[in-house]
Amino acid sequence: MLIVIGGGIAGTSAAIRAAQADLPVMLIEAGTYPRHKVCGEFLSPEAVNYFTTLGALPAIEAEQPARLTRVRVTSAAGGEWTGALTHTSAGLGLSRHKLDQLLIDRARAIGVHVVTGQKVTGVSGNLTEGFTVTMRGDSIRARAVIAAHGKRTALDRVLNRPFMAQPQPYVGLKAHFRGAVRADTVDLHAFPGGYCGVSRIEAGLVNVCLLVRLETFKRGDSIPAFVQWMQRQNRHLMRFFATAEHVTGWLSISQVPFNDHDKQPVEHDILMVGDAAGMIAPLAGDGMSMALHSGLLAADHITRYLWGESDAVTLKRLYTTAWREQFVARIRLGRWLQASLFRPALLSAGLTLINAAPALGQYFVRQTRAPAHP
């Protein structure tokens, strides 16, 4: 049996793909569904191909997600650049509240044994001898394990992953609003020490999601106080919040890890997918597409191994190579672009440059994502 730890986008895509190949699959998720998560809730156009592969596209289209074709970046100093997100199909805006439920429903429908409300507390073993996965005193045997448990959890500490020893100076916030925004555009509004994404999702809602340095976040003694300060730093944010209606409460996440050089695609013979393997900067808008893609990659490599078409050494080598070829360059570029947004003077100069040379802006958009090869 294959065990998938984590029932987010990466975990469900891996579980569905493996079940499509007639593997017995158990997916273990610590939380329950539906749930809101801190996320930009933008699916790049490539994600549509992955949903087709997973057999999930009709259910997603039925939710009438927002169609997003353009990106706008603004600076605190008033600079602005707008460009096309794609020259083919539109990106989609869909809440994690809807998307995660749809994908877990698809996993169940195809035969995945889904266990919710159970936290994995330990994993021991290897690909040669098999694994023991422990949750609240119960132990389950598995021939292979895919870990899709997210950015940073207690399981990473159990596995002794090096990045856990390093503090991460970033905080993420997310809430839903109703307000006036461009229907087809993902807005990225920078302010000193962070940036805020604003874009439509389903049912006329607007997702507001931001990443900020911890020292900047501490300018306020509460989330509302910080949001008030943030608005004053960028006139576009001030304009949006002046008339926006708050629909859901703020969700927050701290210790957001970007030291991906300390993460490996394979740890202790466990294949890592999604943010557990490496996280692209949110501004790139490719995080969910990468999660889907990495889940498919891991499932395909595990399937070949479990059907006896490769050995453990080959599995680990080929998956590591494939993961790095697909994602490392994007992650590095996203990290560099994010550093630019955190520096007002550098961002202003960059916006002036790409307005003078629009092809450069489109180059950055293309290079932070890749064609789908599910």
CSV table of C-alpha atoms in Angstrom, one decimal:
chain,number,residue,atom,x,y,z
A,1,MET,CA,0.0,0.0,0.0
A,2,LEU,CA,1.0,3.6,-0.6
A,3,ILE,CA,0.4,6.1,2.2
A,4,VAL,CA,0.1,9.8,1.4
A,5,ILE,CA,0.6,12.1,4.3
A,6,GLY,CA,-1.4,15.4,3.9
A,7,GLY,CA,-4.6,16.1,2.1
A,8,GLY,CA,-3.9,19.4,0.4
A,9,ILE,CA,-3.5,19.9,-3.3
A,10,ALA,CA,-0.2,18.0,-3.6
A,11,GLY,CA,-1.4,15.1,-1.5
A,12,THR,CA,-4.7,14.6,-3.2
A,13,SER,CA,-3.1,14.9,-6.7
A,14,ALA,CA,-0.6,12.2,-5.7
A,15,ALA,CA,-3.3,9.9,-4.2
A,16,ILE,CA,-5.6,10.3,-7.2
A,17,ARG,CA,-2.9,9.6,-9.7
A,18,ALA,CA,-1.7,6.5,-7.9
A,19,ALA,CA,-5.2,5.2,-7.6
A,20,GLN,CA,-5.7,5.8,-11.3
A,21,ALA,CA,-2.8,3.3,-11.7
A,22,ASP,CA,-4.7,0.8,-9.6
A,23,LEU,CA,-2.5,1.1,-6.5
A,24,PRO,CA,-4.1,0.8,-3.1
A,25,VAL,CA,-3.7,4.2,-1.5
A,26,MET,CA,-4.4,5.6,2.0
A,27,LEU,CA,-4.4,9.4,2.4
A,28,ILE,CA,-4.0,10.7,6.0
A,29,GLU,CA,-5.0,14.3,6.7
A,30,ALA,CA,-4.6,16.0,10.1
A,31,GLY,CA,-7.5,18.4,9.5
A,32,THR,CA,-11.1,18.1,8.2
A,33,TYR,CA,-13.0,19.4,5.2
A,34,PRO,CA,-14.0,21.9,4.0
A,35,ARG,CA,-11.4,24.4,5.4
A,36,HIS,CA,-10.0,27.8,4.7
A,37,LYS,CA,-6.2,28.1,4.3
A,38,VAL,CA,-3.7,30.9,3.9
A,39,CYS,CA,-3.3,30.9,0.2
A,40,GLY,CA,-3.4,33.3,-2.8
A,41,GLU,CA,-6.1,31.0,-4.3
A,42,PHE,CA,-4.8,31.6,-7.9
A,43,LEU,CA,-4.4,28.6,-10.2
A,44,SER,CA,-2.1,29.3,-13.2
A,45,PRO,CA,-3.4,28.2,-16.6
A,46,GLU,CA,-1.2,25.1,-16.4
A,47,ALA,CA,-3.3,23.8,-13.5
A,48,VAL,CA,-6.2,23.2,-15.9
A,49,ASN,CA,-4.3,20.4,-17.6
A,50,TYR,CA,-3.5,18.8,-14.3
A,51,PHE,CA,-7.2,18.9,-13.3
A,52,THR,CA,-8.1,17.2,-16.6
A,53,THR,CA,-5.6,14.5,-15.9
A,54,LEU,CA,-7.0,13.9,-12.4
A,55,GLY,CA,-10.6,13.9,-13.7
A,56,ALA,CA,-11.5,16.9,-11.5
A,57,LEU,CA,-12.0,19.6,-14.0
A,58,PRO,CA,-15.8,19.3,-14.5
A,59,ALA,CA,-16.4,19.7,-10.7
A,60,ILE,CA,-14.1,22.7,-10.6
A,61,GLU,CA,-15.7,24.4,-13.6
A,62,ALA,CA,-19.1,23.9,-11.9
A,63,GLU,CA,-18.0,26.2,-9.1
A,64,GLN,CA,-17.6,29.0,-11.7
A,65,PRO,CA,-14.1,30.1,-10.7
A,66,ALA,CA,-13.0,33.6,-11.6
A,67,ARG,CA,-11.2,33.9,-15.0
A,68,LEU,CA,-7.9,35.7,-14.5
A,69,THR,CA,-5.7,36.7,-17.5
A,70,ARG,CA,-3.7,39.7,-16.3
A,71,VAL,CA,-1.3,40.7,-13.5
A,72,ARG,CA,-0.8,44.2,-12.1
A,73,VAL,CA,2.1,45.1,-9.8
A,74,THR,CA,2.1,48.4,-7.9
A,75,SER,CA,4.6,50.1,-5.6
A,76,ALA,CA,4.2,52.3,-2.6
A,77,ALA,CA,5.8,55.1,-4.6
A,78,GLY,CA,3.0,54.9,-7.2
A,79,GLY,CA,4.7,52.9,-9.9
A,80,GLU,CA,2.6,50.4,-11.8
A,81,TRP,CA,3.0,47.7,-14.4
A,82,THR,CA,0.3,45.5,-16.0
A,83,GLY,CA,0.9,42.5,-18.2
A,84,ALA,CA,-0.7,39.3,-19.5
A,85,LEU,CA,-0.6,36.2,-17.4
A,86,THR,CA,-1.1,34.0,-20.4
A,87,HIS,CA,-1.6,34.1,-24.1
A,88,THR,CA,-3.5,30.8,-24.2
A,89,SER,CA,-6.1,30.0,-21.5
A,90,ALA,CA,-7.1,31.9,-18.4
A,91,GLY,CA,-5.9,31.3,-14.8
A,92,LEU,CA,-8.6,30.4,-12.3
A,93,GLY,CA,-9.5,32.0,-9.0
A,94,LEU,CA,-11.0,29.4,-6.6
A,95,SER,CA,-11.0,29.3,-2.8
A,96,ARG,CA,-9.2,26.5,-1.0
A,97,HIS,CA,-12.5,26.0,0.9
A,98,LYS,CA,-14.0,24.8,-2.3
A,99,LEU,CA,-10.9,23.3,-4.1
A,100,ASP,CA,-9.6,21.0,-1.3
A,101,GLN,CA,-13.1,19.6,-0.8
A,102,LEU,CA,-13.5,18.9,-4.5
A,103,LEU,CA,-10.2,17.1,-4.7
A,104,ILE,CA,-10.7,15.0,-1.6
A,105,ASP,CA,-14.2,14.0,-3.0
A,106,ARG,CA,-12.5,13.0,-6.3
A,107,ALA,CA,-9.9,10.9,-4.3
A,108,ARG,CA,-12.7,9.1,-2.4
A,109,ALA,CA,-14.7,8.5,-5.6
A,110,ILE,CA,-11.7,6.8,-7.3
A,111,GLY,CA,-11.0,4.5,-4.4
A,112,VAL,CA,-8.5,6.3,-2.1
A,113,HIS,CA,-9.0,5.4,1.6
A,114,VAL,CA,-9.2,8.9,3.2
A,115,VAL,CA,-8.5,9.3,6.9
A,116,THR,CA,-9.2,12.7,8.4
A,117,GLY,CA,-8.6,14.2,11.8
A,118,GLN,CA,-5.5,12.1,12.3
A,119,LYS,CA,-2.0,13.6,12.7
A,120,VAL,CA,0.9,11.5,11.6
A,121,THR,CA,3.4,11.5,14.5
A,122,GLY,CA,6.2,9.4,13.0
A,123,VAL,CA,7.4,7.5,10.0
A,124,SER,CA,10.1,4.8,10.2
A,125,GLY,CA,11.5,2.3,7.7
A,126,ASN,CA,12.7,2.5,4.1
A,127,LEU,CA,11.7,1.5,0.6
A,128,THR,CA,13.5,-1.8,0.8
A,129,GLU,CA,11.9,-3.1,4.0
A,130,GLY,CA,8.7,-1.0,4.0
A,131,PHE,CA,7.5,1.8,6.3
A,132,THR,CA,5.6,2.1,9.6
A,133,VAL,CA,3.5,5.2,9.8
A,134,THR,CA,2.3,6.1,13.3
A,135,MET,CA,-0.7,8.3,14.2
A,136,ARG,CA,-1.9,8.6,17.8
A,137,GLY,CA,-0.7,5.2,18.9
A,138,ASP,CA,-1.9,3.4,15.8
A,139,SER,CA,0.6,2.0,13.3
A,140,ILE,CA,0.1,1.2,9.6
A,141,ARG,CA,2.4,-0.6,7.3
A,142,ALA,CA,3.1,0.8,3.8
A,143,ARG,CA,5.4,-0.1,0.9
A,144,ALA,CA,6.0,3.5,0.1
A,145,VAL,CA,5.2,7.0,1.5
A,146,ILE,CA,4.6,10.3,-0.1
A,147,ALA,CA,4.8,13.3,2.3
A,148,ALA,CA,2.5,16.3,1.4
A,149,HIS,CA,2.2,17.8,4.9
A,150,GLY,CA,2.9,21.4,4.0
A,151,LYS,CA,5.5,24.1,4.5
A,152,ARG,CA,6.5,23.4,8.1
A,153,THR,CA,5.1,21.0,10.6
A,154,ALA,CA,6.0,18.8,13.6
A,155,LEU,CA,6.6,15.9,11.2
A,156,ASP,CA,9.6,17.9,9.7
A,157,ARG,CA,11.1,18.0,13.2
A,158,VAL,CA,10.5,14.3,13.7
A,159,LEU,CA,12.3,13.7,10.4
A,160,ASN,CA,15.1,16.0,11.6
A,161,ARG,CA,15.0,18.2,8.5
A,162,PRO,CA,17.7,20.9,8.8
A,163,PHE,CA,15.5,23.9,7.8
A,164,MET,CA,13.5,23.5,11.1
A,165,ALA,CA,16.5,24.7,13.1
A,166,GLN,CA,16.4,28.1,11.3
A,167,PRO,CA,13.9,30.9,12.2
A,168,GLN,CA,11.9,32.1,9.3
A,169,PRO,CA,11.1,35.9,9.4
A,170,TYR,CA,7.9,35.9,7.4
A,171,VAL,CA,4.2,36.0,8.3
A,172,GLY,CA,1.3,35.3,5.9
A,173,LEU,CA,-2.3,36.5,6.2
A,174,LYS,CA,-5.5,35.8,4.2
A,175,ALA,CA,-9.1,36.8,4.3
A,176,HIS,CA,-12.1,37.0,1.9
A,177,PHE,CA,-13.8,40.3,1.0
A,178,ARG,CA,-16.4,41.7,-1.3
A,179,GLY,CA,-15.1,44.7,-3.1
A,180,ALA,CA,-14.3,46.5,-6.3
A,181,VAL,CA,-11.4,44.9,-8.2
A,182,ARG,CA,-10.7,44.3,-11.8
A,183,ALA,CA,-12.5,41.1,-12.7
A,184,ASP,CA,-9.7,39.6,-14.8
A,185,THR,CA,-6.6,40.8,-12.9
A,186,VAL,CA,-4.4,39.6,-10.1
A,187,ASP,CA,-3.1,42.6,-8.3
A,188,LEU,CA,0.1,42.6,-6.3
A,189,HIS,CA,0.4,45.7,-4.2
A,190,ALA,CA,3.8,46.2,-2.5
A,191,PHE,CA,4.5,48.1,0.7
A,192,PRO,CA,7.7,48.4,2.7
A,193,GLY,CA,8.5,45.0,4.0
A,194,GLY,CA,5.8,43.0,2.2
A,195,TYR,CA,3.2,42.7,-0.6
A,196,CYS,CA,-0.5,42.0,-0.8
A,197,GLY,CA,-2.3,40.1,-3.5
A,198,VAL,CA,-5.9,40.9,-4.3
A,199,SER,CA,-7.9,38.9,-6.9
A,200,ARG,CA,-11.4,37.5,-7.5
A,201,ILE,CA,-12.4,33.9,-6.7
A,202,GLU,CA,-15.8,32.3,-7.0
A,203,ALA,CA,-19.2,33.7,-6.0
A,204,GLY,CA,-18.1,37.3,-6.4
A,205,LEU,CA,-15.6,37.1,-3.5
A,206,VAL,CA,-12.2,38.7,-3.4
A,207,ASN,CA,-9.2,36.9,-1.9
A,208,VAL,CA,-6.7,39.2,0.0
A,209,CYS,CA,-3.5,37.4,0.9
A,210,LEU,CA,-0.3,39.0,1.9
A,211,LEU,CA,3.3,38.1,2.9
A,212,VAL,CA,5.2,40.4,5.3
A,213,ARG,CA,8.5,40.4,7.2
A,214,LEU,CA,8.0,39.7,10.9
A,215,GLU,CA,9.6,43.0,11.9
A,216,THR,CA,7.2,44.9,9.7
A,217,PHE,CA,4.2,43.0,10.9
A,218,LYS,CA,5.1,44.0,14.5
A,219,ARG,CA,4.3,47.6,13.5
A,220,GLY,CA,0.8,46.8,14.7
A,221,ASP,CA,-0.2,45.3,18.0
A,222,SER,CA,-2.9,43.2,16.3
A,223,ILE,CA,-3.8,42.0,12.8
A,224,PRO,CA,-6.4,44.8,12.3
A,225,ALA,CA,-3.9,47.4,13.4
A,226,PHE,CA,-1.3,46.1,11.0
A,227,VAL,CA,-3.8,46.0,8.1
A,228,GLN,CA,-4.6,49.6,8.8
A,229,TRP,CA,-0.9,50.6,8.7
A,230,MET,CA,-0.5,48.5,5.5
A,231,GLN,CA,-3.3,50.4,3.7
A,232,ARG,CA,-1.6,53.7,4.2
A,233,GLN,CA,1.5,52.5,2.5
A,234,ASN,CA,0.0,52.0,-1.0
A,235,ARG,CA,-2.9,54.1,-2.4
A,236,HIS,CA,-4.3,51.1,-4.3
A,237,LEU,CA,-4.7,49.2,-1.0
A,238,MET,CA,-6.2,52.3,0.6
A,239,ARG,CA,-8.7,52.6,-2.3
A,240,PHE,CA,-9.7,48.9,-2.1
A,241,PHE,CA,-10.2,48.7,1.7
A,242,ALA,CA,-12.1,51.9,1.8
A,243,THR,CA,-15.2,50.3,0.4
A,244,ALA,CA,-14.5,46.5,0.8
A,245,GLU,CA,-16.8,44.4,3.0
A,246,HIS,CA,-15.0,41.9,5.2
A,247,VAL,CA,-16.5,38.4,4.7
A,248,THR,CA,-14.2,36.0,6.6
A,249,GLY,CA,-11.8,36.5,9.5
A,250,TRP,CA,-8.1,36.8,9.0
A,251,LEU,CA,-6.1,33.6,8.9
A,252,SER,CA,-2.4,33.8,9.7
A,253,ILE,CA,0.6,31.6,9.4
A,254,SER,CA,4.1,32.3,10.8
A,255,GLN,CA,7.5,30.9,10.1
A,256,VAL,CA,6.9,30.7,6.4
A,257,PRO,CA,10.0,28.9,5.1
A,258,PHE,CA,11.9,30.0,2.0
A,259,ASN,CA,15.2,28.3,2.7
A,260,ASP,CA,14.5,25.6,0.2
A,261,HIS,CA,18.1,24.8,-0.3
A,262,ASP,CA,17.8,22.9,3.1
A,263,LYS,CA,14.9,20.8,1.8
A,264,GLN,CA,15.3,17.7,-0.4
A,265,PRO,CA,12.8,16.0,-2.7
A,266,VAL,CA,13.5,12.7,-1.0
A,267,GLU,CA,14.0,12.5,2.8
A,268,HIS,CA,14.6,9.1,4.5
A,269,ASP,CA,13.2,7.3,1.4
A,270,ILE,CA,10.0,9.4,1.6
A,271,LEU,CA,9.1,11.3,-1.6
A,272,MET,CA,8.3,14.9,-0.7
A,273,VAL,CA,5.7,16.9,-2.7
A,274,GLY,CA,4.2,20.4,-2.7
A,275,ASP,CA,5.5,22.8,-0.1
A,276,ALA,CA,7.1,19.9,1.8
A,277,ALA,CA,9.6,19.6,-1.0
A,278,GLY,CA,10.1,23.3,-1.8
A,279,MET,CA,8.1,26.5,-1.8
A,280,ILE,CA,8.0,29.1,-4.5
A,281,ALA,CA,7.5,32.8,-3.6
A,282,PRO,CA,3.7,33.5,-3.6
A,283,LEU,CA,4.1,36.4,-5.9
A,284,ALA,CA,4.9,34.0,-8.7
A,285,GLY,CA,1.4,32.6,-8.7
A,286,ASP,CA,2.6,29.1,-9.4
A,287,GLY,CA,2.4,27.5,-6.0
A,288,MET,CA,-0.8,25.5,-6.5
A,289,SER,CA,0.2,24.4,-10.0
A,290,MET,CA,3.6,23.2,-8.7
A,291,ALA,CA,1.8,21.3,-5.9
A,292,LEU,CA,-0.4,19.5,-8.4
A,293,HIS,CA,2.5,18.8,-10.7
A,294,SER,CA,4.8,17.5,-8.0
A,295,GLY,CA,2.1,15.2,-6.8
A,296,LEU,CA,1.7,13.7,-10.2
A,297,LEU,CA,5.5,13.3,-10.6
A,298,ALA,CA,5.8,11.5,-7.3
A,299,ALA,CA,2.9,9.2,-8.0
A,300,ASP,CA,4.2,8.3,-11.4
A,301,HIS,CA,7.6,7.4,-10.1
A,302,ILE,CA,6.2,5.5,-7.1
A,303,THR,CA,3.9,3.6,-9.4
A,304,ARG,CA,6.8,2.4,-11.6
A,305,TYR,CA,8.7,1.3,-8.5
A,306,LEU,CA,5.7,-0.6,-6.9
A,307,TRP,CA,5.0,-2.3,-10.2
A,308,GLY,CA,8.6,-3.6,-10.2
A,309,GLU,CA,9.8,-1.4,-13.1
A,310,SER,CA,12.6,0.3,-11.1
A,311,ASP,CA,14.5,-0.3,-7.9
A,312,ALA,CA,14.6,2.0,-4.8
A,313,VAL,CA,17.9,3.6,-5.8
A,314,THR,CA,16.6,4.4,-9.3
A,315,LEU,CA,13.3,5.7,-7.9
A,316,LYS,CA,15.0,8.2,-5.6
A,317,ARG,CA,17.5,9.3,-8.3
A,318,LEU,CA,15.0,9.8,-11.0
A,319,TYR,CA,12.4,11.6,-8.9
A,320,THR,CA,15.0,13.9,-7.4
A,321,THR,CA,16.3,14.8,-10.9
A,322,ALA,CA,12.8,15.3,-12.3
A,323,TRP,CA,11.7,17.5,-9.4
A,324,ARG,CA,14.8,19.7,-9.6
A,325,GLU,CA,14.5,20.0,-13.4
A,326,GLN,CA,10.9,21.1,-13.1
A,327,PHE,CA,11.0,23.4,-10.1
A,328,VAL,CA,14.4,24.7,-9.0
A,329,ALA,CA,14.9,27.4,-11.6
A,330,ARG,CA,11.3,28.7,-10.9
A,331,ILE,CA,11.9,28.8,-7.1
A,332,ARG,CA,15.1,30.7,-7.5
A,333,LEU,CA,13.6,33.3,-9.8
A,334,GLY,CA,10.6,33.7,-7.6
A,335,ARG,CA,12.8,34.3,-4.6
A,336,TRP,CA,14.8,37.0,-6.4
A,337,LEU,CA,11.6,38.7,-7.6
A,338,GLN,CA,10.2,38.6,-4.1
A,339,ALA,CA,13.3,40.3,-2.7
A,340,SER,CA,12.7,43.1,-5.2
A,341,LEU,CA,9.2,43.6,-3.9
A,342,PHE,CA,10.4,43.9,-0.4
A,343,ARG,CA,12.7,46.8,-1.4
A,344,PRO,CA,10.7,49.9,-2.4
A,345,ALA,CA,13.6,51.7,-4.3
A,346,LEU,CA,14.5,48.5,-6.2
A,347,LEU,CA,10.9,47.8,-7.1
A,348,SER,CA,10.3,51.3,-8.4
A,349,ALA,CA,13.4,51.1,-10.6
A,350,GLY,CA,12.2,47.6,-11.8
A,351,LEU,CA,8.7,48.8,-12.7
A,352,THR,CA,10.2,51.7,-14.7
A,353,LEU,CA,12.5,49.2,-16.5
A,354,ILE,CA,9.7,46.7,-17.5
A,355,ASN,CA,7.4,49.5,-18.5
A,356,ALA,CA,10.1,50.7,-20.9
A,357,ALA,CA,10.8,47.1,-22.0
A,358,PRO,CA,7.4,45.2,-21.7
A,359,ALA,CA,9.0,42.0,-23.1
A,360,LEU,CA,11.0,41.7,-19.9
A,361,GLY,CA,7.9,41.6,-17.7
A,362,GLN,CA,6.4,38.9,-19.9
A,363,TYR,CA,9.7,37.0,-19.6
A,364,PHE,CA,9.4,37.0,-15.8
A,365,VAL,CA,5.8,35.7,-16.0
A,366,ARG,CA,6.8,32.9,-18.4
A,367,GLN,CA,9.9,31.9,-16.4
A,368,THR,CA,8.0,31.5,-13.1
A,369,ARG,CA,5.9,28.7,-14.5
A,370,ALA,CA,6.3,25.8,-17.0
A,371,PRO,CA,4.2,23.9,-19.5
A,372,ALA,CA,2.2,21.1,-18.0
A,373,HIS,CA,3.5,17.6,-18.6
A,374,PRO,CA,1.3,15.4,-16.4
